[in-house]
Tab-separated table of C-alpha atoms and ligand atoms in Angstrom:
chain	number	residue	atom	x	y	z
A	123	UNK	CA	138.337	118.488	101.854
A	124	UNK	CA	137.227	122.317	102.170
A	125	UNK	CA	140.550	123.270	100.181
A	126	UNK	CA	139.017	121.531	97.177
A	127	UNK	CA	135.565	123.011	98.000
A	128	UNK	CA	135.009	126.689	96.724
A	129	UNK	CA	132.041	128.471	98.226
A	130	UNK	CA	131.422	131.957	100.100
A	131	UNK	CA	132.459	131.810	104.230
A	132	UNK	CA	129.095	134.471	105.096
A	133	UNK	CA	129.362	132.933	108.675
A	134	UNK	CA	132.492	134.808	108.989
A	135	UNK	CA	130.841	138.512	109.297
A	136	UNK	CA	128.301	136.766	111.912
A	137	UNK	CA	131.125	135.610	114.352
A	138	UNK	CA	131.049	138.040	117.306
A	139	UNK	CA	128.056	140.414	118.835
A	140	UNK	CA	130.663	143.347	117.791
A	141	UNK	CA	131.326	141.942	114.399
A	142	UNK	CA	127.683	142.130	114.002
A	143	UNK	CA	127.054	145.311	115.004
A	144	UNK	CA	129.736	146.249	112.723
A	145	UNK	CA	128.379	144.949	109.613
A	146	UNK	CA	124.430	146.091	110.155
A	147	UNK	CA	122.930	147.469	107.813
A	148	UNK	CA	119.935	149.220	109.256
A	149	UNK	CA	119.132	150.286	112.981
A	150	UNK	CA	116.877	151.903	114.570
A	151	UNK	CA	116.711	154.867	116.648
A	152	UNK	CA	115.214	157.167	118.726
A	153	UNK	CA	114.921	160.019	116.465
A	154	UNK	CA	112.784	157.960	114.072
A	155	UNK	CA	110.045	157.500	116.138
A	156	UNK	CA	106.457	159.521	116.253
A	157	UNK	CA	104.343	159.195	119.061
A	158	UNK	CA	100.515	159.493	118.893
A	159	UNK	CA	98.384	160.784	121.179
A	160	UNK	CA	95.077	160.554	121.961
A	161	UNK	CA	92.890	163.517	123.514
A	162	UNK	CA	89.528	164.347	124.780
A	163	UNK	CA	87.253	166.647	126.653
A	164	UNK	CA	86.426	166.374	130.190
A	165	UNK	CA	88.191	166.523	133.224
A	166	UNK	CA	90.318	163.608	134.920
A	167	UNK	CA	89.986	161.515	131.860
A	168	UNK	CA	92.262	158.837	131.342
A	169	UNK	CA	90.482	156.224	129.476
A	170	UNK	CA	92.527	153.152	128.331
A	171	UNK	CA	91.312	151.994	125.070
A	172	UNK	CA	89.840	148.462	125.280
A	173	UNK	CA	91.508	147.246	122.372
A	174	UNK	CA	95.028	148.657	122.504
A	175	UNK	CA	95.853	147.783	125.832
A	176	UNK	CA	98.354	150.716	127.923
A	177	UNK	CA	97.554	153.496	125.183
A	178	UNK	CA	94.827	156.028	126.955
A	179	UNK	CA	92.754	159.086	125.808
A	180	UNK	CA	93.794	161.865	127.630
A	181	UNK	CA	91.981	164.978	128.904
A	182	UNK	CA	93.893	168.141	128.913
A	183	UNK	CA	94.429	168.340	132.997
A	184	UNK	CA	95.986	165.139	132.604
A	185	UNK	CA	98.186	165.517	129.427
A	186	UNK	CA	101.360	166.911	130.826
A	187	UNK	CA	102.320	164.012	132.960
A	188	UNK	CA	102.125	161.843	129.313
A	189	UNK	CA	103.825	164.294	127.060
A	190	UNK	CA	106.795	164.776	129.552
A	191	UNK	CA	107.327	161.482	129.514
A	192	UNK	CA	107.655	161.466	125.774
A	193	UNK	CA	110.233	164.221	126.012
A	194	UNK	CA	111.845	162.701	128.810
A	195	UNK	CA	112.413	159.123	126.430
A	196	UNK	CA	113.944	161.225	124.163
A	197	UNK	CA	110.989	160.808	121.404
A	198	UNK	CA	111.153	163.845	119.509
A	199	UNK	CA	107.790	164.141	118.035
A	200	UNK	CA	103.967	163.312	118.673
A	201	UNK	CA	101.179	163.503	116.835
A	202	UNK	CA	97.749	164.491	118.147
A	203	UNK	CA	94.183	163.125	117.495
A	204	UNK	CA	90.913	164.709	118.643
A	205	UNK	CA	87.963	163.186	120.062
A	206	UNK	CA	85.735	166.007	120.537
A	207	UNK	CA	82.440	165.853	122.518
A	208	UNK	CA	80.303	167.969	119.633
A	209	UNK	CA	80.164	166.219	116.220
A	210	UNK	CA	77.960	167.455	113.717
A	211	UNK	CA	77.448	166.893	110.029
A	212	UNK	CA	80.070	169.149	108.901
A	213	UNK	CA	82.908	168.334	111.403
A	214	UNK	CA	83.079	171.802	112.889
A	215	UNK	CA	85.386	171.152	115.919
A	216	UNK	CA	87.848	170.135	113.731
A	217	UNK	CA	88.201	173.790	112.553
A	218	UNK	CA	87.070	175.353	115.458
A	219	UNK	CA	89.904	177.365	117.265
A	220	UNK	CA	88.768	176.266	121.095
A	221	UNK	CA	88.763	172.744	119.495
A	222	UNK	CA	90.046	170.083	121.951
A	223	UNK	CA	93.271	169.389	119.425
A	224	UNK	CA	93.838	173.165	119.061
A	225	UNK	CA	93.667	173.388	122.762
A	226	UNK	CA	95.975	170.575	122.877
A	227	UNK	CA	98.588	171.701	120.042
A	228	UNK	CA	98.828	175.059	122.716
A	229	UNK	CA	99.482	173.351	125.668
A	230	UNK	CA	101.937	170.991	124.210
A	231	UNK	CA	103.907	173.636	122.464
A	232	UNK	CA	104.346	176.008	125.559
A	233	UNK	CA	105.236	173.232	127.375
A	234	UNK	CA	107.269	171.750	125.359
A	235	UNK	CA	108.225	174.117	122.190
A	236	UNK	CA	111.302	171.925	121.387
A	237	UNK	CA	109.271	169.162	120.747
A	238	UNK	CA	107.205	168.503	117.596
A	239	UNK	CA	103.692	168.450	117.366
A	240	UNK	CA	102.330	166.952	114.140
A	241	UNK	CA	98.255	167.534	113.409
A	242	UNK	CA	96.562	164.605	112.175
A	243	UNK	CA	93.864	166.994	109.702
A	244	UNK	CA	91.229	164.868	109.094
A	245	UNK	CA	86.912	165.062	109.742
A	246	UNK	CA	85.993	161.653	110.819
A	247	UNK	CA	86.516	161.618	114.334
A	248	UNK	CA	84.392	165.566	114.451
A	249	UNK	CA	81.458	164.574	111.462
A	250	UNK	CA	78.453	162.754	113.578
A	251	UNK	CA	77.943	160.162	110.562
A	252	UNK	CA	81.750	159.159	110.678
A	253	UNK	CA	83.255	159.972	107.081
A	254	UNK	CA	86.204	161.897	106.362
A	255	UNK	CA	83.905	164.213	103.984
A	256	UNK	CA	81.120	166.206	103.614
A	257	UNK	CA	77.820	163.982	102.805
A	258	UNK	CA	75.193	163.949	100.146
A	259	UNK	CA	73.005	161.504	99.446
A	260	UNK	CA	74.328	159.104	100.826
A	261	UNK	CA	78.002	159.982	98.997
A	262	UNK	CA	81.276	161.501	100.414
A	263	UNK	CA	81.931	164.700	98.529
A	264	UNK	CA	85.409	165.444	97.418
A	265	UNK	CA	85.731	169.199	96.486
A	266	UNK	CA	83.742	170.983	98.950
A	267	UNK	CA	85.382	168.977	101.832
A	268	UNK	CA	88.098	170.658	100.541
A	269	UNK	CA	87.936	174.119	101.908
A	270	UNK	CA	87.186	172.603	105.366
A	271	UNK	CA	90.112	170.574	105.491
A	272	UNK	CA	92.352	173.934	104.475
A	273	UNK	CA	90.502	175.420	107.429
A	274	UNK	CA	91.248	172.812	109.601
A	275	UNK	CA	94.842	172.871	108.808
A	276	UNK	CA	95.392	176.577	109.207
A	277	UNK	CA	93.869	176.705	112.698
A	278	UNK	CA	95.834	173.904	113.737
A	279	UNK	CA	99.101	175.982	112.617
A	280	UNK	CA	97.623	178.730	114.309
A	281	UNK	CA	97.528	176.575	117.450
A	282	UNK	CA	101.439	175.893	116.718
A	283	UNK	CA	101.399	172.721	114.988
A	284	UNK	CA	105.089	172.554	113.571
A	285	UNK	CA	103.381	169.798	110.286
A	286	UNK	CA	100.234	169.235	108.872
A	287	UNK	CA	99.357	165.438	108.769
A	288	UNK	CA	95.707	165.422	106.411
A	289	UNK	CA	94.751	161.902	106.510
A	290	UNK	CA	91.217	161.961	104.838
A	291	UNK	CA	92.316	160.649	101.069
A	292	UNK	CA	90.244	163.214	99.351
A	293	UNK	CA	92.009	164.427	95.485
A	294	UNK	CA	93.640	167.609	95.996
A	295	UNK	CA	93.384	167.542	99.404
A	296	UNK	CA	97.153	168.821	99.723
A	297	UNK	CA	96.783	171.667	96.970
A	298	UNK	CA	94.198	172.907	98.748
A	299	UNK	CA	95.476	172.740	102.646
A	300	UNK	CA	99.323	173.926	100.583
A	301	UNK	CA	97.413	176.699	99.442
A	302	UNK	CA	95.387	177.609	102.385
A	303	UNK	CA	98.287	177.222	104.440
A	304	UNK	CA	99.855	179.550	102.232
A	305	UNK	CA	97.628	182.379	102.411
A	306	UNK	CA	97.495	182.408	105.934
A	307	UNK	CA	101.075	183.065	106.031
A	308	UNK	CA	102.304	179.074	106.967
A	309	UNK	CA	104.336	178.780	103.801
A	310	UNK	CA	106.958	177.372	105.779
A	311	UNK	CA	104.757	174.668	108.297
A	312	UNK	CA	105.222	171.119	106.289
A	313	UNK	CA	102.713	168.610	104.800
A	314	UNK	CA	103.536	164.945	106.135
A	315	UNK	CA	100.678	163.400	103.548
A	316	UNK	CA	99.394	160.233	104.256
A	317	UNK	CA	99.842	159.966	100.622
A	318	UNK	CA	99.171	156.141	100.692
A	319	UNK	CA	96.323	155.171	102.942
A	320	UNK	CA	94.350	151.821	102.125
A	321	UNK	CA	91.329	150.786	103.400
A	322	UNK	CA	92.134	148.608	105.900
A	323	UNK	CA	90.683	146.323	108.279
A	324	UNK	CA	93.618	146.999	110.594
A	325	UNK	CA	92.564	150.545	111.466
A	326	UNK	CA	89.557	149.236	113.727
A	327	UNK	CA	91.329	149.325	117.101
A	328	UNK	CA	91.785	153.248	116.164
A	329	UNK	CA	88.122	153.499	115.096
A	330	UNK	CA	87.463	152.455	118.989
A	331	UNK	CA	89.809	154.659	120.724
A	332	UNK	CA	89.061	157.799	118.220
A	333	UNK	CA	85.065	156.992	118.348
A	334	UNK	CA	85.496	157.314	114.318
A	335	UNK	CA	83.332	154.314	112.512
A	336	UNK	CA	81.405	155.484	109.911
A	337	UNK	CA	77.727	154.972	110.768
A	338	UNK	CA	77.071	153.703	107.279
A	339	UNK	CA	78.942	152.136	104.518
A	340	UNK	CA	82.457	152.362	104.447
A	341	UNK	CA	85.548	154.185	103.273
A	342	UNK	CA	86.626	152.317	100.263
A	343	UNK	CA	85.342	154.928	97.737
A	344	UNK	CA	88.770	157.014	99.494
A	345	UNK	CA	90.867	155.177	100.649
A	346	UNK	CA	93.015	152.587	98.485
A	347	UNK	CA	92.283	148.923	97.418
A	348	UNK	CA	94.508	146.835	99.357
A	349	UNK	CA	95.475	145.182	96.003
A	350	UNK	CA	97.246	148.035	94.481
A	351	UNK	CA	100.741	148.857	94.291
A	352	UNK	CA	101.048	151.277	91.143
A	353	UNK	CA	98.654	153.104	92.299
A	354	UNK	CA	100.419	153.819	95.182
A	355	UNK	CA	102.580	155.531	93.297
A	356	UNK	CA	100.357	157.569	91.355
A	357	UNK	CA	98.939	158.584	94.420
A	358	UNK	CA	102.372	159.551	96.307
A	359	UNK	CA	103.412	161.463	92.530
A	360	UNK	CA	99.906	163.333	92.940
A	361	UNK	CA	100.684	164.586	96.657
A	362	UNK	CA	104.455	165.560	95.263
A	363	UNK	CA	103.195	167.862	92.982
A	364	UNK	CA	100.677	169.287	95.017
A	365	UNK	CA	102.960	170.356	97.857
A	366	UNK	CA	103.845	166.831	100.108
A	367	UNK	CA	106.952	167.186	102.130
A	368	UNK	CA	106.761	163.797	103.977
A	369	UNK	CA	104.723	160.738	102.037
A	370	UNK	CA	103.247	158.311	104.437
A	371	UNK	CA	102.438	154.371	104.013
A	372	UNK	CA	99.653	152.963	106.121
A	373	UNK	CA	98.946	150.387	107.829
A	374	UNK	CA	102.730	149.356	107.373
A	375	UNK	CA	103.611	145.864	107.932
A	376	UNK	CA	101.524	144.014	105.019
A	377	UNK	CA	102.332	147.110	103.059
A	378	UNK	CA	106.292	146.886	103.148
A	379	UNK	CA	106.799	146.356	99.112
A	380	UNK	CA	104.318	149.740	98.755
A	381	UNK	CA	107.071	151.483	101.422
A	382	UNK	CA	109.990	150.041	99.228
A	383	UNK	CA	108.373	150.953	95.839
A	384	UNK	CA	107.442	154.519	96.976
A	385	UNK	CA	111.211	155.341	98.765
A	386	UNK	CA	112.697	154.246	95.423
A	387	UNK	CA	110.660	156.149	93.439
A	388	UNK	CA	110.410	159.265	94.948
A	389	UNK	CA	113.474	159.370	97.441
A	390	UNK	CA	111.385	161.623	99.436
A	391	UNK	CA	111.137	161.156	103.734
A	392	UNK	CA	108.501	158.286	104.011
A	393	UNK	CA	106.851	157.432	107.519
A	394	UNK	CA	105.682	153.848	107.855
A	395	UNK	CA	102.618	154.225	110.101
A	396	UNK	CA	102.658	150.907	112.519
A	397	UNK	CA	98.664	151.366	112.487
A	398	UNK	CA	96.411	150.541	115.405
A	399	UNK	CA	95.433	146.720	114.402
A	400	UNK	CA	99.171	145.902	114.198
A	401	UNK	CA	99.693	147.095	118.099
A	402	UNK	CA	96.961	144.771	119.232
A	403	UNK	CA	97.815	141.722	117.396
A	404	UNK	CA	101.236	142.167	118.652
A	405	UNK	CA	99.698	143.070	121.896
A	406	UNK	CA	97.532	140.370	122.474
A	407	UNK	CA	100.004	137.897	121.774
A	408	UNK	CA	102.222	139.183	124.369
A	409	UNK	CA	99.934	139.538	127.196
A	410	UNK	CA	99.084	135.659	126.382
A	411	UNK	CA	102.765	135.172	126.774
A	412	UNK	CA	102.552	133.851	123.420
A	413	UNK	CA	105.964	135.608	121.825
A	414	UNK	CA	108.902	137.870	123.319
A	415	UNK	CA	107.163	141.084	122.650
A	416	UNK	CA	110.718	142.994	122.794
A	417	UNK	CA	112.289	140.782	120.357
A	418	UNK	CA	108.938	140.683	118.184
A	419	UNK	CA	108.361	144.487	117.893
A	420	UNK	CA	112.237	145.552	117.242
A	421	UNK	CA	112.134	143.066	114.369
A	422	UNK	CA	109.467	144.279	113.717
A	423	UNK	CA	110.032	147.777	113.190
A	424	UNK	CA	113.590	147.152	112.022
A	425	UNK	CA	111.648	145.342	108.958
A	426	UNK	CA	110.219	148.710	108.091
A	427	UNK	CA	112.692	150.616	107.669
A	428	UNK	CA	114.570	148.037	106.112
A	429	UNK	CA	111.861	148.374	103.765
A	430	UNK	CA	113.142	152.151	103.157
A	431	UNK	CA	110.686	154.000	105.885
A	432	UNK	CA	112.792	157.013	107.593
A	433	UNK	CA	110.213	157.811	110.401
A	434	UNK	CA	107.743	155.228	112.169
A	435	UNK	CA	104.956	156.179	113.843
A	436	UNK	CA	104.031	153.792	116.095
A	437	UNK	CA	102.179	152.884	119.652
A	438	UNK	CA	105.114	151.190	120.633
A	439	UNK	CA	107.342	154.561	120.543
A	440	UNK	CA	108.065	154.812	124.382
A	441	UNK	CA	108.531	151.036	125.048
A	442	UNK	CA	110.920	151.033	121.713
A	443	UNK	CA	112.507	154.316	123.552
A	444	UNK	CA	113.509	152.540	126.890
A	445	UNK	CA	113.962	149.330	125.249
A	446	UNK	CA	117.207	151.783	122.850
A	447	UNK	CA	118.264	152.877	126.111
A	448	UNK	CA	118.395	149.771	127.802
A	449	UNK	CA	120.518	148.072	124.687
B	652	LIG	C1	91.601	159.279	110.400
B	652	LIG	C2	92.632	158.286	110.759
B	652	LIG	C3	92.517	156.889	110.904
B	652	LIG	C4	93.766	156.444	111.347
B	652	LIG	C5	94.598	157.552	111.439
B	652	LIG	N1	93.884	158.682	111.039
B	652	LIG	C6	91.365	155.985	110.812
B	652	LIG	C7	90.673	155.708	109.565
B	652	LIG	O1	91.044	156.109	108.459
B	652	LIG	O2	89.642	155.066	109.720
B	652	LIG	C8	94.103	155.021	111.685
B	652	LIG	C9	95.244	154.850	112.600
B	652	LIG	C10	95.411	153.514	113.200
B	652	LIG	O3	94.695	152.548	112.904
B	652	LIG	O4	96.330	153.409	114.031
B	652	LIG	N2	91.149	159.238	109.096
């Protein structure tokens, strides 16, 4: 019967485990993986955040334990988020040198000076009314947020942050931290761009543990319509030419086509950013006992950079960490 029957044998690559292995196309590993961090003022602090169960905000006398860890796993890279206790209308701990991520970039580096320490440069979580810009009437400004986001980003690479991560979607906001960067000497400290950021509902979790909602209105007059796809990729051609070294996609999972579409067309490093609302759901779900968490967040993040991501920047970094060494 099957000699008359012509058709392709695919079953016979999937025979063994080793076969397998031998014929996989993508995997991940550890030296993909960015690690966020959360950290605050205060003493003794170690505050998990209500909606992202097992990731905390740190204070500084309680830091090192976390960030060894990290090095220990083998992760070779973190990125750092501020949640200062003085906000004001013009964001000035973000660009204030004894700012609670500046103090934190310090501390991590001599520590640690092997290990990189990315700067997420952005105003929200430091402006009291919650927008990534300066405010007037009522409307986010775009160019004279500009200069404080260049500030912002050379005191952070005065702190010893090894990449610049701006993350506030305001035009020209890499020209102007390239060239303020520049100036101060940092030709040579790169721009990871979150050249792609929509305005999504999945960032809420973050908005809890960063104490960033806007207090009015929202941030869809920045950050993308979840609709779009080419404009993704005017958007990632913009940050090109203005200086981008790294293009990120965020959130990432209902965004893999945009990660796809923007690896192909630029072939430049693209980090998927597994975003705060994805953790939970996945999160949730597992505490409920509801899926194999292990199972569900390799697939996961295998899916992503399947999709053509080279770096993911994830929550689930130091379970994905043991859970490589384990395999
Ligand atoms: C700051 C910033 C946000 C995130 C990263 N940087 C929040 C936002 O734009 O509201 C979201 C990260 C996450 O949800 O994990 N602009």
């Amino acid at each position: 019967m099957s000699h008359e029957l012509h058709f392709d044998r695919h079953r016979r690559l999937r025979q063994t485990a080793s076969i397998r292995k031998m014929v996989r196309e993508t995997s991940l590993h550890i030296n993909d993986f960015i690690y966020p961090v959360f950290v605050t003022e205060g003493e003794q602090v170690k505050n998990e955040v209500a909606s992202m169960p097992n990731v905390f905000q740190w204070s500084l006398d309680l830091l090192d334990g976390e960030i060894d860890e990290v090095v220990s796993l083998g992760i070779p890279a973190v990125i750092v988020f501020g949640v200062p206790a003085h906000k004001d209308a013009v964001g000035s701990s973000a660009y204030n040198d004894q700012g609670i991520v500046q103090k934190a970039i310090r501390q991590i580096k001599k520590n640690h000076p092997d290990l990189t320490v990315i700067a997420d440069t952005c105003l929200c979580q430091f402006t009291d009314h919650g927008h990534c810009g300066i405010i007037e009437d009522g409307n986010v400004l775009n160019d004279p947020t500009l200069d404080l986001l260049a500030k912002t980003a050379i005191s952070q690479a005065e702190a010893g942050a090894d990449i610049i991560a701006p993350s506030n979607m305001m035009d020209g906001f890499v020209a102007a931290i390239r060239h303020g960067l520049d100036e101060a000497g940092y030709t040579d400290v790169p721009i990871m761009s979150y050249a792609v950021k929509y305005a999504s509902a999945f960032y809420g979790p973050f908005r809890d543990a960063a104490h960033s909602s806007p207090a009015f209105g929202d941030r869809k007059t920045y950050q993308m319509d979840p609709a779009n796809r080419l404009e993704a990729l005017r958007e990632a051609r913009s940050d090109i030419k203005e200086g981008a070294d790294f293009l990120i996609v965020k959130p990432a999972l209902s965004y893999l086509d945009i990660i796809r579409d923007v690896k192909n067309e630029t072939g430049y490093p693209i980090v998927a950013y597994n975003v705060s609302g994805e953790y939970s759901m996945m999160k949730a779900a597992a505490l409920q006992g509801w899926i194999d968490e292990k199972s569900i967040v390799l697939e996961k993040l295998t899916s992503m950079k399947r999709a053509g991501a080279d770096l993911i920047l994830t929550y689930y970094a130091k379970d994905v960490a043991r859970w490589l060494l384990e395999s």
